[in-house]
C-alpha cells in the first residue's frame, strides 16, 4: 500500500521528481517527462475567469551520478499551448541533488507545483500547467506517511535602477508521522506560503509587500482492504499582509481506490487572499476587467471526481471533474480536465 499523502485528492501521477534511483556512479541516464493536458473552466461568476487550457510540455533530461549521494540532471523544457503561434515556453533545466538518508537537497530547478502538496487555497492545481518550472533550492523528507518540503522559488530578480521588483516565494509543507489508534491513523498537518515583492535601489512606485498564508490541520485516515482508504482533512487557514488579515476553514473528505477518487471540500473564507491559491477561494476578484470587486466571505462546496488509468509503469491518464456550488451567489458551475503523463 502506498504512503503518499494529499489534502484533497491524490496527485502522484502528475508529480515529477528527481529521486536518485537507477543510475550507477559515473553512468549517464536519459529521462523524459511529458504531460499532455486539457483543462476547461466553465465559470461565469464575479471572482474567476472561465477559460480552456490545452497543450503539452516535454522535458528530456540527462542524469549523471557523480557520487552515490550526488546526482546532476540537465535538460530542456518545452511547453506548447494550442491556439498560439510558436512555443509558450522554452527553458534550460539544471538540478544538483544531494541525498542524505531520507533527506534530499535540490539546487537549481526544484520539484515544484503539485510536488509541494499544498492545499488548493494556498496553491491552485493549475500551476502544474501554467507555472511548471520553479528555480531555487529545496529540502525534502519522506519516510512512510511523514513528509516535509521546504523551498525557496526565486521568481523574478531586479537590478539597481530598474523598475521591476524582485519576487521571492518561500514555503513549507509537512505531515507528521502517523499515530494509529484501532486501525485509524492520525496526522498533524502544517503548511505555509510566503511571497515577498520588493528590492533595494529600484525605481518602482509599487509598495513593498509580504503576503503570508499559514495553515494547520488534522488528518484522520482509515484503510480498507488493498489500496482503498477514506481520509478526512480539516484545516484552519490564515492570511496576513500588514495591516490586512483574514482567515478560513477548509474541510475535506475523500475516498480512493487504485482507479477512482471521490472527494468533497467545503471552503469558508473571511477576508482571505492568497497569491497562488485557487481563484474561486479568494475574497478579491481575479476576473478580467473586474478589478476592485470584493466579497468579504466566500462559501463553496466542491465535489472532486477522479478516474485514473495506469496504462503502463511509464504512462498514466487522469480524468478529473470538479463541480462546485457557491452559497453566496447561489450558482452551480464546474471544471474538468484530462491529463496524459509519460515518464521514461
Short mmCIF file of C-alpha atoms in Angstrom, two decimals, residues 53-339:
data_model
loop_
_atom_site.label_atom_id
_atom_site.label_comp_id
_atom_site.label_asym_id
_atom_site.label_seq_id
_atom_site.Cartn_x
_atom_site.Cartn_y
_atom_site.Cartn_z
CA UNK A 53 -6.01 25.37 -21.29
CA UNK A 54 -4.92 22.82 -23.88
CA UNK A 55 -1.40 21.85 -24.83
CA UNK A 56 1.61 19.81 -23.75
CA UNK A 57 5.08 20.08 -22.32
CA UNK A 58 8.18 17.96 -22.82
CA UNK A 59 11.25 17.82 -20.57
CA UNK A 60 14.05 15.49 -21.77
CA UNK A 61 16.98 15.34 -19.34
CA UNK A 62 20.34 13.64 -18.93
CA UNK A 63 21.09 12.30 -15.45
CA UNK A 64 24.64 11.72 -14.22
CA UNK A 65 25.54 10.36 -10.76
CA UNK A 66 28.95 11.61 -9.67
CA UNK A 67 28.69 10.03 -6.20
CA UNK A 68 26.31 7.63 -4.51
CA UNK A 69 24.76 10.66 -2.81
CA UNK A 70 25.08 13.26 -5.59
CA UNK A 71 23.25 13.41 -8.93
CA UNK A 72 23.11 16.03 -11.68
CA UNK A 73 20.17 16.39 -14.12
CA UNK A 74 20.36 18.71 -17.13
CA UNK A 75 17.89 19.16 -19.96
CA UNK A 76 15.48 21.45 -21.74
CA UNK A 77 11.83 22.26 -21.01
CA UNK A 78 9.46 22.99 -23.90
CA UNK A 79 5.81 23.99 -23.49
CA UNK A 80 3.24 24.44 -26.25
CA UNK A 81 -0.29 25.81 -25.88
CA UNK A 82 -2.63 25.12 -28.75
CA UNK A 83 -4.15 28.19 -30.36
CA UNK A 84 -0.93 30.24 -30.01
CA UNK A 85 1.78 30.53 -32.64
CA UNK A 86 5.15 29.16 -31.64
CA UNK A 87 6.12 27.87 -28.24
CA UNK A 88 4.74 29.20 -24.97
CA UNK A 89 7.99 28.48 -23.12
CA UNK A 90 11.44 27.03 -23.73
CA UNK A 91 13.92 26.92 -20.86
CA UNK A 92 17.08 25.01 -19.91
CA UNK A 93 16.75 22.91 -16.76
CA UNK A 94 19.53 22.02 -14.34
CA UNK A 95 19.38 20.34 -10.92
CA UNK A 96 22.05 19.24 -8.48
CA UNK A 97 20.71 16.87 -5.86
CA UNK A 98 22.31 15.58 -2.66
CA UNK A 99 20.79 12.65 -0.76
CA UNK A 100 21.35 12.02 2.93
CA UNK A 101 19.34 9.08 4.30
CA UNK A 102 15.65 10.07 3.92
CA UNK A 103 16.50 13.69 3.03
CA UNK A 104 17.08 15.15 -0.42
CA UNK A 105 18.51 18.62 -1.09
CA UNK A 106 17.94 20.18 -4.52
CA UNK A 107 19.64 23.20 -6.08
CA UNK A 108 18.60 24.74 -9.42
CA UNK A 109 15.29 23.55 -10.82
CA UNK A 110 13.33 22.23 -7.86
CA UNK A 111 10.32 19.89 -7.61
CA UNK A 112 7.52 22.46 -7.81
CA UNK A 113 3.75 22.92 -8.12
CA UNK A 114 1.84 19.74 -7.12
CA UNK A 115 5.08 18.25 -5.71
CA UNK A 116 4.72 20.65 -2.76
CA UNK A 117 1.39 19.01 -1.85
CA UNK A 118 -0.08 22.31 -0.75
CA UNK A 119 -3.82 22.70 -0.28
CA UNK A 120 -5.79 24.48 -3.05
CA UNK A 121 -6.30 27.72 -1.06
CA UNK A 122 -2.51 28.16 -0.91
CA UNK A 123 -1.62 26.86 -4.38
CA UNK A 124 -4.01 26.17 -7.22
CA UNK A 125 -3.72 22.85 -9.02
CA UNK A 126 -3.41 24.73 -12.34
CA UNK A 127 0.17 25.78 -11.57
CA UNK A 128 1.20 22.33 -12.85
CA UNK A 129 0.04 23.64 -16.27
CA UNK A 130 0.75 27.38 -16.13
CA UNK A 131 3.89 27.54 -13.94
CA UNK A 132 5.52 24.11 -14.23
CA UNK A 133 9.07 25.32 -13.50
CA UNK A 134 10.42 26.64 -10.21
CA UNK A 135 14.00 27.74 -9.53
CA UNK A 136 15.93 27.97 -6.28
CA UNK A 137 16.64 25.41 -3.60
CA UNK A 138 14.64 22.82 -1.69
CA UNK A 139 14.88 20.35 1.19
CA UNK A 140 12.61 17.28 1.13
CA UNK A 141 12.00 14.41 3.53
CA UNK A 142 9.84 11.32 3.00
CA UNK A 143 9.50 8.32 5.28
CA UNK A 144 6.25 6.36 5.27
CA UNK A 145 3.47 8.89 5.96
CA UNK A 146 5.84 11.56 7.28
CA UNK A 147 6.60 14.27 4.72
CA UNK A 148 8.48 17.59 4.68
CA UNK A 149 9.08 20.03 1.85
CA UNK A 150 10.75 23.40 2.40
CA UNK A 151 11.67 25.57 -0.59
CA UNK A 152 12.57 28.96 -1.98
CA UNK A 153 11.49 29.81 -5.54
CA UNK A 154 13.22 32.90 -6.96
CA UNK A 155 10.61 34.07 -9.45
CA UNK A 156 11.95 37.45 -10.54
CA UNK A 157 15.16 39.35 -9.90
CA UNK A 158 15.98 43.03 -10.23
CA UNK A 159 18.95 45.34 -10.73
CA UNK A 160 19.56 48.70 -9.07
CA UNK A 161 17.89 51.44 -11.10
CA UNK A 162 15.37 49.14 -12.79
CA UNK A 163 11.61 49.35 -12.29
CA UNK A 164 10.69 45.70 -11.74
CA UNK A 165 10.50 44.32 -8.22
CA UNK A 166 12.12 41.09 -7.12
CA UNK A 167 9.66 38.29 -6.33
CA UNK A 168 10.61 35.53 -3.92
CA UNK A 169 8.28 32.70 -2.93
CA UNK A 170 9.13 30.50 0.03
CA UNK A 171 7.07 27.79 1.64
CA UNK A 172 6.87 24.72 3.79
CA UNK A 173 4.58 21.69 3.66
CA UNK A 174 4.77 18.93 6.24
CA UNK A 175 2.86 15.96 7.63
CA UNK A 176 3.83 14.36 10.92
CA UNK A 177 4.36 10.60 11.35
CA UNK A 178 1.05 8.81 11.71
CA UNK A 179 -0.27 7.66 15.07
CA UNK A 180 -2.59 4.62 14.84
CA UNK A 181 -5.48 4.03 17.22
CA UNK A 182 -7.58 0.93 16.43
CA UNK A 183 -6.55 0.95 12.73
CA UNK A 184 -7.36 4.66 12.36
CA UNK A 185 -4.39 6.90 11.55
CA UNK A 186 -3.99 10.46 12.84
CA UNK A 187 -1.55 13.06 11.49
CA UNK A 188 -0.79 16.68 12.26
CA UNK A 189 -0.62 18.89 9.15
CA UNK A 190 1.16 22.22 8.72
CA UNK A 191 1.78 24.40 5.67
CA UNK A 192 2.82 27.96 4.90
CA UNK A 193 3.34 30.17 1.86
CA UNK A 194 5.27 33.46 1.91
CA UNK A 195 5.55 35.79 -1.09
CA UNK A 196 7.84 38.83 -0.89
CA UNK A 197 7.86 41.59 -3.52
CA UNK A 198 10.33 44.46 -3.20
CA UNK A 199 14.01 45.19 -3.67
CA UNK A 200 16.58 47.89 -2.95
CA UNK A 201 17.51 50.89 -5.12
CA UNK A 202 14.82 50.28 -7.73
CA UNK A 203 12.70 52.92 -9.46
CA UNK A 204 9.28 51.49 -8.73
CA UNK A 205 6.15 53.13 -7.33
CA UNK A 206 4.83 49.75 -6.21
CA UNK A 207 4.86 49.17 -2.46
CA UNK A 208 6.99 46.53 -0.80
CA UNK A 209 4.66 43.63 0.04
CA UNK A 210 4.94 40.42 2.05
CA UNK A 211 1.97 38.05 1.93
CA UNK A 212 1.84 35.20 4.44
CA UNK A 213 -0.58 32.27 4.35
CA UNK A 214 -0.20 29.68 7.15
CA UNK A 215 -2.37 26.57 7.51
CA UNK A 216 -2.70 23.98 10.27
CA UNK A 217 -4.83 20.86 10.27
CA UNK A 218 -5.55 17.32 11.33
CA UNK A 219 -5.85 14.20 9.18
CA UNK A 220 -7.90 11.12 10.06
CA UNK A 221 -7.45 8.15 7.74
CA UNK A 222 -8.89 4.64 7.62
CA UNK A 223 -7.58 1.99 5.22
CA UNK A 224 -9.86 -0.69 3.80
CA UNK A 225 -8.58 -3.81 2.08
CA UNK A 226 -5.99 -3.33 -0.63
CA UNK A 227 -5.17 0.28 -1.63
CA UNK A 228 -8.53 1.63 -0.51
CA UNK A 229 -9.00 4.36 2.07
CA UNK A 230 -11.20 7.13 3.46
CA UNK A 231 -9.49 10.35 4.57
CA UNK A 232 -10.74 13.41 6.44
CA UNK A 233 -8.61 16.58 6.43
CA UNK A 234 -9.61 19.73 8.30
CA UNK A 235 -7.58 22.94 8.05
CA UNK A 236 -7.56 26.39 9.57
CA UNK A 237 -6.01 28.81 7.07
CA UNK A 238 -4.76 32.36 7.60
CA UNK A 239 -3.89 35.45 5.58
CA UNK A 240 -1.56 38.21 6.78
CA UNK A 241 -0.34 41.28 4.90
CA UNK A 242 0.18 44.24 7.21
CA UNK A 243 -2.23 45.73 8.15
CA UNK A 244 -4.65 43.26 6.50
CA UNK A 245 -5.59 39.82 7.77
CA UNK A 246 -8.18 37.14 7.16
CA UNK A 247 -8.93 33.52 7.95
CA UNK A 248 -10.71 30.48 6.58
CA UNK A 249 -11.82 26.92 7.27
CA UNK A 250 -11.11 24.22 4.70
CA UNK A 251 -12.79 20.85 5.31
CA UNK A 252 -12.08 17.80 3.11
CA UNK A 253 -13.08 14.18 2.90
CA UNK A 254 -12.33 11.71 0.12
CA UNK A 255 -12.47 8.04 -0.72
CA UNK A 256 -9.95 6.44 -3.03
CA UNK A 257 -9.01 3.12 -4.57
CA UNK A 258 -6.42 2.46 -7.34
CA UNK A 259 -8.82 3.66 -10.09
CA UNK A 260 -11.28 6.12 -8.54
CA UNK A 261 -11.28 9.04 -6.16
CA UNK A 262 -14.36 10.85 -4.84
CA UNK A 263 -13.89 13.90 -2.65
CA UNK A 264 -15.89 16.68 -1.02
CA UNK A 265 -14.41 20.01 0.04
CA UNK A 266 -16.09 22.85 1.93
CA UNK A 267 -14.46 26.28 1.97
CA UNK A 268 -15.44 29.21 4.14
CA UNK A 269 -13.12 32.19 3.84
CA UNK A 270 -13.38 35.58 5.53
CA UNK A 271 -11.28 38.44 4.07
CA UNK A 272 -8.96 35.79 2.64
CA UNK A 273 -6.39 36.20 -0.11
CA UNK A 274 -3.52 34.03 -1.29
CA UNK A 275 -1.31 35.00 -4.27
CA UNK A 276 -1.12 31.49 -5.77
CA UNK A 277 -4.33 29.97 -4.40
CA UNK A 278 -7.40 28.85 -6.32
CA UNK A 279 -9.14 31.94 -7.77
CA UNK A 280 -12.56 30.78 -6.55
CA UNK A 281 -11.43 30.88 -2.91
CA UNK A 282 -10.22 34.49 -2.86
CA UNK A 283 -12.10 37.49 -1.46
CA UNK A 284 -10.61 39.76 -4.15
CA UNK A 285 -11.80 39.12 -7.69
CA UNK A 286 -9.24 37.96 -10.26
CA UNK A 287 -11.70 38.09 -13.12
CA UNK A 288 -10.70 40.07 -16.22
CA UNK A 289 -11.95 43.66 -16.15
CA UNK A 290 -13.45 43.21 -12.67
CA UNK A 291 -10.70 44.75 -10.57
CA UNK A 292 -11.90 46.10 -7.27
CA UNK A 293 -14.75 43.63 -6.81
CA UNK A 294 -14.59 42.13 -3.33
CA UNK A 295 -16.59 39.65 -1.28
CA UNK A 296 -15.99 39.69 2.47
CA UNK A 297 -16.81 35.99 2.78
CA UNK A 298 -16.69 33.07 0.36
CA UNK A 299 -18.63 29.83 0.95
CA UNK A 300 -18.12 26.95 -1.50
CA UNK A 301 -18.89 23.25 -1.73
CA UNK A 302 -16.60 21.44 -4.20
CA UNK A 303 -17.05 17.87 -5.43
CA UNK A 304 -13.97 16.13 -6.82
CA UNK A 305 -14.39 13.13 -9.13
CA UNK A 306 -11.20 11.46 -10.41
CA UNK A 307 -10.74 8.44 -12.68
CA UNK A 308 -7.17 7.18 -13.11
CA UNK A 309 -5.86 4.73 -15.71
CA UNK A 310 -2.36 3.27 -15.34
CA UNK A 311 -1.61 2.27 -18.94
CA UNK A 312 1.87 1.04 -18.04
CA UNK A 313 4.57 1.76 -15.49
CA UNK A 314 5.57 4.80 -17.54
CA UNK A 315 2.19 6.07 -18.83
CA UNK A 316 -0.90 7.18 -16.89
CA UNK A 317 -4.13 9.01 -17.69
CA UNK A 318 -6.25 11.02 -15.26
CA UNK A 319 -9.77 12.39 -15.81
CA UNK A 320 -10.96 14.99 -13.30
CA UNK A 321 -14.38 16.61 -12.95
CA UNK A 322 -14.94 19.26 -10.27
CA UNK A 323 -18.40 20.82 -9.97
CA UNK A 324 -18.90 23.37 -7.20
CA UNK A 325 -21.71 25.37 -5.61
CA UNK A 326 -21.29 28.99 -4.49
CA UNK A 327 -23.59 29.55 -1.49
CA UNK A 328 -23.26 33.36 -1.66
CA UNK A 329 -24.15 33.77 -5.33
CA UNK A 330 -26.29 30.62 -5.45
CA UNK A 331 -24.67 29.41 -8.65
CA UNK A 332 -23.53 25.96 -9.75
CA UNK A 333 -20.50 25.74 -12.06
CA UNK A 334 -17.87 23.18 -12.99
CA UNK A 335 -14.44 22.43 -14.40
CA UNK A 336 -12.99 19.29 -15.97
CA UNK A 337 -9.59 18.14 -17.14
CA UNK A 338 -7.86 15.24 -18.89
CA UNK A 339 -4.14 14.57 -18.36
#
